[in-house]
Short mmCIF file of C-alpha atoms in Angstrom, two decimals:
data_model
loop_
_atom_site.label_atom_id
_atom_site.label_comp_id
_atom_site.label_asym_id
_atom_site.label_seq_id
_atom_site.Cartn_x
_atom_site.Cartn_y
_atom_site.Cartn_z
CA MET T 7 -37.19 -71.81 -22.71
CA SER T 8 -33.45 -71.14 -22.48
CA LEU T 9 -30.34 -72.93 -23.02
CA PRO T 10 -27.38 -72.65 -20.79
CA ASP T 11 -24.51 -70.17 -21.89
CA ALA T 12 -21.37 -72.16 -22.83
CA ASP T 13 -19.25 -70.35 -20.38
CA GLN T 14 -21.77 -70.84 -17.56
CA ALA T 15 -22.08 -74.57 -18.38
CA ALA T 16 -18.23 -75.04 -18.36
CA ALA T 17 -17.19 -76.95 -15.48
CA ARG T 18 -13.88 -76.43 -13.76
CA PHE T 19 -12.17 -78.47 -16.51
CA ARG T 20 -12.81 -77.86 -20.15
CA HIS T 21 -14.54 -80.56 -22.30
CA THR T 22 -14.84 -80.52 -26.03
CA SER T 23 -17.44 -82.89 -27.52
CA VAL T 24 -16.08 -85.03 -30.17
CA LEU T 25 -17.79 -85.30 -33.69
CA LEU T 26 -20.29 -82.94 -32.17
CA ASP T 27 -22.14 -81.87 -35.46
CA GLY T 28 -21.91 -84.98 -37.23
CA ALA T 29 -23.40 -86.97 -34.40
CA VAL T 30 -26.23 -84.68 -33.79
CA ASP T 31 -26.91 -84.30 -37.47
CA THR T 32 -27.31 -88.03 -37.83
CA LEU T 33 -29.24 -88.50 -34.38
CA VAL T 34 -31.76 -85.63 -34.81
CA HIS T 35 -34.09 -86.51 -37.69
CA ALA T 36 -37.55 -85.70 -36.21
CA PRO T 37 -37.43 -82.27 -34.50
CA ASP T 38 -40.44 -83.14 -32.29
CA GLY T 39 -39.24 -86.66 -31.30
CA VAL T 40 -37.92 -87.91 -28.05
CA TYR T 41 -34.21 -88.49 -27.80
CA LEU T 42 -31.89 -90.07 -25.26
CA ASP T 43 -28.34 -88.97 -24.58
CA GLY T 44 -26.80 -91.89 -22.68
CA THR T 45 -23.70 -90.30 -21.75
CA PHE T 46 -24.34 -86.57 -20.79
CA GLY T 47 -20.79 -85.85 -19.69
CA ARG T 48 -20.70 -82.05 -19.53
CA GLY T 49 -23.63 -81.71 -21.84
CA GLY T 50 -21.86 -80.81 -25.10
CA HIS T 51 -23.94 -83.15 -27.23
CA SER T 52 -27.14 -82.53 -25.17
CA ARG T 53 -26.88 -78.69 -25.66
CA VAL T 54 -26.76 -79.03 -29.47
CA ILE T 55 -29.53 -81.72 -29.63
CA LEU T 56 -31.78 -79.22 -27.65
CA GLU T 57 -30.92 -76.48 -30.30
CA ARG T 58 -32.07 -78.92 -33.02
CA LEU T 59 -35.49 -79.90 -31.42
CA GLY T 60 -38.67 -78.22 -31.82
CA ASP T 61 -41.12 -77.01 -29.16
CA GLY T 62 -42.68 -80.62 -28.99
CA GLY T 63 -39.34 -82.20 -28.90
CA ARG T 64 -37.95 -83.85 -25.64
CA LEU T 65 -34.44 -84.90 -24.52
CA LEU T 66 -33.69 -87.34 -21.79
CA ALA T 67 -30.15 -87.69 -20.65
CA MET T 68 -28.25 -90.13 -18.27
CA ASP T 69 -24.91 -90.19 -16.51
CA ARG T 70 -23.43 -92.17 -13.63
CA ASP T 71 -20.73 -89.55 -12.72
CA PRO T 72 -22.22 -87.22 -9.89
CA GLN T 73 -20.30 -84.17 -11.24
CA ALA T 74 -21.98 -84.61 -14.66
CA ILE T 75 -25.50 -84.44 -12.92
CA GLU T 76 -24.08 -81.17 -11.12
CA ALA T 77 -23.34 -79.79 -14.52
CA ALA T 78 -26.75 -80.53 -15.92
CA ASP T 79 -28.18 -78.05 -13.20
CA ALA T 80 -27.17 -75.31 -15.72
CA PHE T 81 -29.67 -76.63 -18.22
CA ASP T 82 -32.87 -74.55 -17.85
CA ASP T 83 -35.14 -76.21 -20.47
CA GLY T 84 -38.57 -77.85 -19.96
CA ARG T 85 -37.89 -80.22 -22.74
CA PHE T 86 -34.80 -81.72 -20.80
CA GLN T 87 -34.64 -84.27 -17.94
CA ILE T 88 -31.54 -86.16 -16.56
CA THR T 89 -31.13 -89.07 -14.33
CA ARG T 90 -28.09 -90.49 -12.40
CA GLN T 91 -27.80 -93.96 -13.68
CA ALA T 92 -25.37 -95.92 -15.95
CA PHE T 93 -26.28 -95.93 -19.58
CA SER T 94 -26.78 -99.74 -19.57
CA GLN T 95 -29.97 -98.92 -17.57
CA LEU T 96 -31.50 -96.72 -20.61
CA GLY T 97 -34.22 -99.13 -21.04
CA GLU T 98 -35.44 -98.86 -17.42
CA PHE T 99 -35.26 -95.08 -17.75
CA ALA T 100 -37.16 -95.16 -21.03
CA ARG T 101 -39.90 -97.15 -19.40
CA GLU T 102 -40.18 -94.80 -16.33
CA GLN T 103 -40.69 -91.98 -18.67
CA GLY T 104 -43.14 -93.84 -20.73
CA VAL T 105 -41.28 -93.72 -24.02
CA TYR T 106 -39.91 -97.33 -24.15
CA GLY T 107 -39.92 -98.46 -27.72
CA GLN T 108 -40.77 -94.76 -28.82
CA LEU T 109 -37.39 -93.08 -28.75
CA SER T 110 -36.52 -91.31 -32.00
CA GLY T 111 -32.67 -91.63 -31.25
CA VAL T 112 -30.25 -92.79 -28.78
CA LEU T 113 -26.67 -91.29 -28.69
CA LEU T 114 -23.81 -93.11 -26.74
CA ASP T 115 -20.48 -91.40 -26.48
CA ILE T 116 -18.35 -94.03 -24.82
CA GLY T 117 -15.21 -93.85 -22.53
CA VAL T 118 -13.76 -91.29 -20.13
CA SER T 119 -14.50 -87.61 -20.54
CA SER T 120 -12.00 -84.90 -20.72
CA PRO T 121 -12.88 -83.32 -17.20
CA GLN T 122 -12.53 -86.91 -15.61
CA LEU T 123 -9.12 -87.13 -17.19
CA ASP T 124 -8.02 -83.44 -16.46
CA ASP T 125 -9.03 -83.55 -12.88
CA PRO T 126 -6.27 -85.18 -10.69
CA GLU T 127 -8.64 -86.02 -7.92
CA ARG T 128 -10.55 -88.42 -9.99
CA GLY T 129 -7.57 -90.54 -10.62
CA PHE T 130 -7.77 -91.44 -14.18
CA SER T 131 -4.63 -89.66 -15.46
CA PHE T 132 -0.90 -90.88 -15.37
CA MET T 133 0.19 -87.42 -16.13
CA ARG T 134 -1.42 -85.74 -13.17
CA ASP T 135 -0.76 -86.90 -9.52
CA GLY T 136 -3.94 -87.73 -7.71
CA PRO T 137 -5.55 -90.42 -5.52
CA LEU T 138 -5.52 -93.75 -7.40
CA ASP T 139 -9.31 -93.95 -8.04
CA MET T 140 -10.42 -94.33 -11.63
CA ARG T 141 -14.14 -94.67 -10.80
CA MET T 142 -16.77 -92.94 -12.95
CA ASP T 143 -19.00 -93.07 -9.90
CA PRO T 144 -16.81 -92.65 -6.89
CA THR T 145 -19.42 -94.07 -4.65
CA GLN T 146 -19.64 -97.41 -6.25
CA GLY T 147 -17.34 -100.39 -6.53
CA GLN T 148 -13.66 -100.67 -5.75
CA SER T 149 -11.01 -98.13 -6.65
CA ALA T 150 -7.91 -98.80 -8.69
CA ALA T 151 -5.79 -98.58 -5.47
CA GLU T 152 -8.05 -101.30 -3.87
CA PHE T 153 -7.75 -103.59 -6.82
CA ILE T 154 -3.98 -103.16 -7.06
CA ALA T 155 -3.59 -103.96 -3.31
CA ARG T 156 -5.69 -107.14 -3.36
CA ALA T 157 -5.55 -108.66 -6.84
CA SER T 158 -3.14 -111.61 -7.62
CA GLU T 159 -0.45 -111.00 -10.23
CA ALA T 160 -2.24 -113.14 -12.73
CA ASP T 161 -5.53 -111.09 -12.38
CA ILE T 162 -3.50 -107.77 -12.66
CA ALA T 163 -1.77 -109.11 -15.84
CA ARG T 164 -5.18 -110.38 -17.23
CA VAL T 165 -6.62 -106.76 -16.77
CA PHE T 166 -3.74 -105.15 -18.35
CA LYS T 167 -3.77 -107.57 -21.27
CA THR T 168 -7.49 -107.97 -21.91
CA TYR T 169 -8.74 -104.50 -21.37
CA GLY T 170 -5.71 -102.56 -22.09
CA GLU T 171 -4.21 -104.65 -24.90
CA GLU T 172 -0.77 -104.35 -23.16
CA ARG T 173 1.86 -106.67 -24.84
CA PHE T 174 3.97 -106.78 -21.65
CA ALA T 175 1.11 -107.15 -19.21
CA LYS T 176 2.80 -110.07 -17.17
CA ARG T 177 6.09 -108.08 -16.79
CA LEU T 178 4.31 -105.00 -15.76
CA ALA T 179 2.00 -106.80 -13.32
CA ARG T 180 5.05 -108.64 -11.69
CA ALA T 181 6.65 -105.15 -11.13
CA VAL T 182 3.41 -103.88 -9.60
CA VAL T 183 3.26 -106.76 -7.13
CA THR T 184 6.98 -106.53 -6.38
CA ARG T 185 6.54 -102.99 -5.44
CA ARG T 186 3.37 -103.19 -3.57
CA GLY T 187 5.04 -105.60 -1.25
CA GLN T 188 7.07 -102.74 0.03
CA THR T 189 4.81 -99.81 -0.17
CA PRO T 190 1.12 -99.72 -1.16
CA PHE T 191 0.11 -97.93 -4.12
CA THR T 192 -2.12 -94.86 -3.42
CA ARG T 193 -1.22 -92.17 -6.14
CA THR T 194 -1.49 -92.26 -9.88
CA VAL T 195 1.98 -90.79 -10.66
CA ASP T 196 3.60 -93.36 -8.40
CA LEU T 197 1.79 -96.23 -10.23
CA ALA T 198 2.70 -94.69 -13.49
CA GLU T 199 6.48 -94.42 -12.60
CA VAL T 200 6.58 -98.12 -11.73
CA LEU T 201 4.91 -99.08 -14.89
CA LYS T 202 7.25 -96.82 -16.84
CA THR T 203 10.42 -98.31 -15.22
CA ALA T 204 9.12 -101.82 -16.03
CA HIS T 205 8.17 -101.37 -19.69
CA PRO T 206 10.93 -102.70 -22.14
CA ALA T 207 9.48 -101.02 -25.41
CA TRP T 208 7.94 -97.54 -25.45
CA GLU T 209 5.87 -96.52 -28.29
CA LYS T 210 6.72 -93.08 -29.89
CA GLY T 211 4.46 -90.46 -28.54
CA ARG T 212 2.66 -92.64 -25.88
CA HIS T 213 3.36 -92.79 -22.27
CA PRO T 214 4.22 -96.51 -21.33
CA ALA T 215 1.64 -96.61 -18.67
CA THR T 216 -1.28 -95.66 -21.19
CA LYS T 217 -2.49 -99.15 -21.95
CA ALA T 218 -2.20 -100.38 -18.33
CA PHE T 219 -4.20 -97.45 -16.97
CA GLN T 220 -6.79 -97.98 -19.85
CA GLY T 221 -7.13 -101.57 -18.70
CA LEU T 222 -7.66 -100.79 -15.20
CA ARG T 223 -10.24 -98.08 -15.87
CA ILE T 224 -12.31 -100.26 -18.22
CA TYR T 225 -12.13 -103.21 -15.87
CA LEU T 226 -13.11 -101.12 -12.71
CA ASN T 227 -16.00 -99.56 -14.35
CA GLY T 228 -17.18 -102.60 -16.26
CA GLU T 229 -17.35 -100.41 -19.43
CA LEU T 230 -17.43 -103.35 -21.83
CA ASP T 231 -20.31 -105.09 -20.18
CA GLN T 232 -22.00 -101.78 -19.78
CA LEU T 233 -21.74 -101.01 -23.53
CA ASP T 234 -23.11 -104.54 -24.42
CA ALA T 235 -26.10 -103.99 -22.25
CA ALA T 236 -26.63 -100.44 -23.45
CA LEU T 237 -26.66 -101.55 -27.15
CA ASP T 238 -29.13 -104.30 -26.36
CA ALA T 239 -31.41 -101.81 -24.40
CA ALA T 240 -31.14 -99.12 -27.05
CA LEU T 241 -32.32 -101.27 -29.84
CA GLU T 242 -35.48 -102.18 -27.86
CA ALA T 243 -36.10 -98.69 -26.63
CA LEU T 244 -35.89 -97.16 -30.05
CA ALA T 245 -39.07 -96.75 -32.15
CA PRO T 246 -39.11 -98.00 -35.73
CA GLY T 247 -37.06 -95.59 -37.68
CA GLY T 248 -35.26 -94.51 -34.72
CA HIS T 249 -31.46 -93.71 -34.95
CA LEU T 250 -28.68 -95.24 -32.80
CA VAL T 251 -25.37 -93.28 -32.84
CA VAL T 252 -22.34 -94.46 -31.15
CA ILE T 253 -19.02 -92.80 -30.63
CA SER T 254 -16.07 -94.95 -29.21
CA PHE T 255 -12.53 -94.21 -28.72
CA HIS T 256 -10.64 -97.49 -28.88
CA SER T 257 -10.68 -100.75 -30.62
CA LEU T 258 -12.17 -102.78 -27.74
CA GLU T 259 -15.29 -100.69 -27.97
CA ASP T 260 -15.56 -100.15 -31.60
CA ARG T 261 -15.23 -103.72 -32.33
CA ARG T 262 -18.26 -104.47 -30.17
CA VAL T 263 -20.43 -101.62 -31.84
CA LYS T 264 -19.31 -102.80 -35.31
CA ARG T 265 -20.26 -106.47 -34.46
CA PHE T 266 -23.55 -105.36 -33.10
CA ILE T 267 -24.79 -103.29 -36.00
CA ARG T 268 -23.49 -105.84 -38.42
CA HIS T 269 -25.23 -108.63 -36.78
CA HIS T 270 -28.55 -106.80 -36.75
CA VAL T 271 -28.12 -105.61 -40.30
CA ARG T 272 -27.61 -109.11 -41.60
CA GLY T 273 -30.30 -110.90 -39.51
CA ASP T 274 -30.52 -114.61 -39.43
CA THR T 275 -27.55 -115.85 -41.34
CA HIS T 276 -28.84 -119.50 -41.07
CA VAL T 277 -31.26 -119.30 -43.67
CA PRO T 278 -30.35 -121.41 -46.80
CA ARG T 279 -28.89 -119.18 -49.59
CA GLY T 280 -31.21 -118.02 -52.27
CA MET T 281 -34.58 -118.63 -50.03
CA PRO T 282 -36.87 -115.64 -50.84
CA LEU T 283 -37.74 -114.06 -47.51
CA ARG T 284 -38.68 -110.64 -46.43
CA ASP T 285 -36.60 -108.41 -43.99
CA ASP T 286 -38.90 -109.26 -41.12
CA GLN T 287 -38.50 -113.02 -41.71
CA LEU T 288 -34.78 -112.60 -41.60
CA ASN T 289 -35.15 -110.60 -38.43
CA ARG T 290 -33.12 -107.83 -39.77
CA ARG T 291 -33.57 -105.07 -37.11
CA LEU T 292 -31.14 -102.27 -38.32
CA GLU T 293 -29.99 -100.49 -41.35
CA ALA T 294 -26.44 -98.96 -41.31
CA LEU T 295 -26.35 -95.10 -41.73
CA GLY T 296 -23.36 -94.84 -43.90
CA LYS T 297 -19.81 -95.82 -43.08
CA ALA T 298 -17.96 -95.22 -39.98
CA GLN T 299 -16.93 -91.61 -39.30
CA ARG T 300 -13.80 -90.20 -37.89
CA ALA T 301 -12.93 -86.73 -36.69
CA SER T 302 -11.62 -84.25 -39.42
CA VAL T 303 -7.99 -83.05 -39.40
CA GLU T 304 -9.17 -79.62 -38.16
CA GLU T 305 -11.11 -81.11 -35.28
CA VAL T 306 -8.13 -83.35 -34.32
CA ALA T 307 -5.76 -80.23 -34.52
CA ASP T 308 -8.14 -78.38 -32.06
CA ASN T 309 -8.75 -81.50 -29.83
CA PRO T 310 -6.07 -84.18 -30.00
CA ARG T 311 -8.27 -86.63 -27.93
CA ALA T 312 -10.47 -86.80 -31.06
CA ARG T 313 -7.75 -88.71 -33.06
CA SER T 314 -9.13 -92.12 -32.18
CA ALA T 315 -12.86 -91.37 -32.21
CA VAL T 316 -15.06 -93.47 -34.56
CA MET T 317 -18.70 -92.98 -35.00
CA ARG T 318 -21.26 -95.55 -36.21
CA ALA T 319 -24.81 -95.14 -36.80
CA ALA T 320 -27.82 -97.32 -37.67
CA ARG T 321 -31.55 -96.83 -38.15
CA LYS T 322 -34.09 -99.33 -36.45
CA LEU T 323 -36.16 -101.13 -39.14
CA GLY T 324 -39.85 -101.94 -38.66
CA ALA T 325 -43.12 -100.37 -39.48
#
């Protein structure tokens, strides 16, 4: 049994897992349990999870990015297995492996990974010129270029505002539609420049295309729907006493995670106040594991992308 060397496992673009020790410390409570890393990425969390597991432990992993699956080839460990699927399908994967309702823990690290951002060919970054793609699985769905070319001005504005929380969504969408009438958008930096020119109020330290690009990425990859489905699936796939750990990077994601945990911690809120009921009668299904955690000052200094990370965790109730 051997783990991949960090240097050998490193892909072309460096990836630093956020809240690494805190997430794994919270997740792994039974060394011989079965765990699922729903967002393998480049294996940072999975590598440490395997280090914490005993000989009887097992780790399942998932990712829809084909480059992530390639990175998993470096893992030479009989306790590890990965599938190319979106994390919203973790319930199906757990069933296939015969561990549905038996998982000791589920980890979800939401959003785009550093290698995806840093590789210009993936089309996620407004700072590096590349094809305007933004798909986590480049073989599925429409690219950002295709959406920008076909969508109405109102739909583009809706994506910028709803998924990017962009204040000036209508103004930016109008600029995009005006420009595409002359020349189609095919490159990331081209779109970023149009957004930059049209944006009337730049935030200090933030590129004016940031929120619009975020909105496009989240919409094209169905990230919020994927997250909702994954949270529901994780709750059912966990064994009683199993831990759910979720790391998110912006408010849209974190609000969903917070609401999900709070809902299942409170249980049935329609019961008359003062009525004596047991937890199972209230249908309380989760217990929060402490408060939300953020990256330390030292981690942010080493990895600025950790600045916005929030980790929330809960334990599944039941006998």
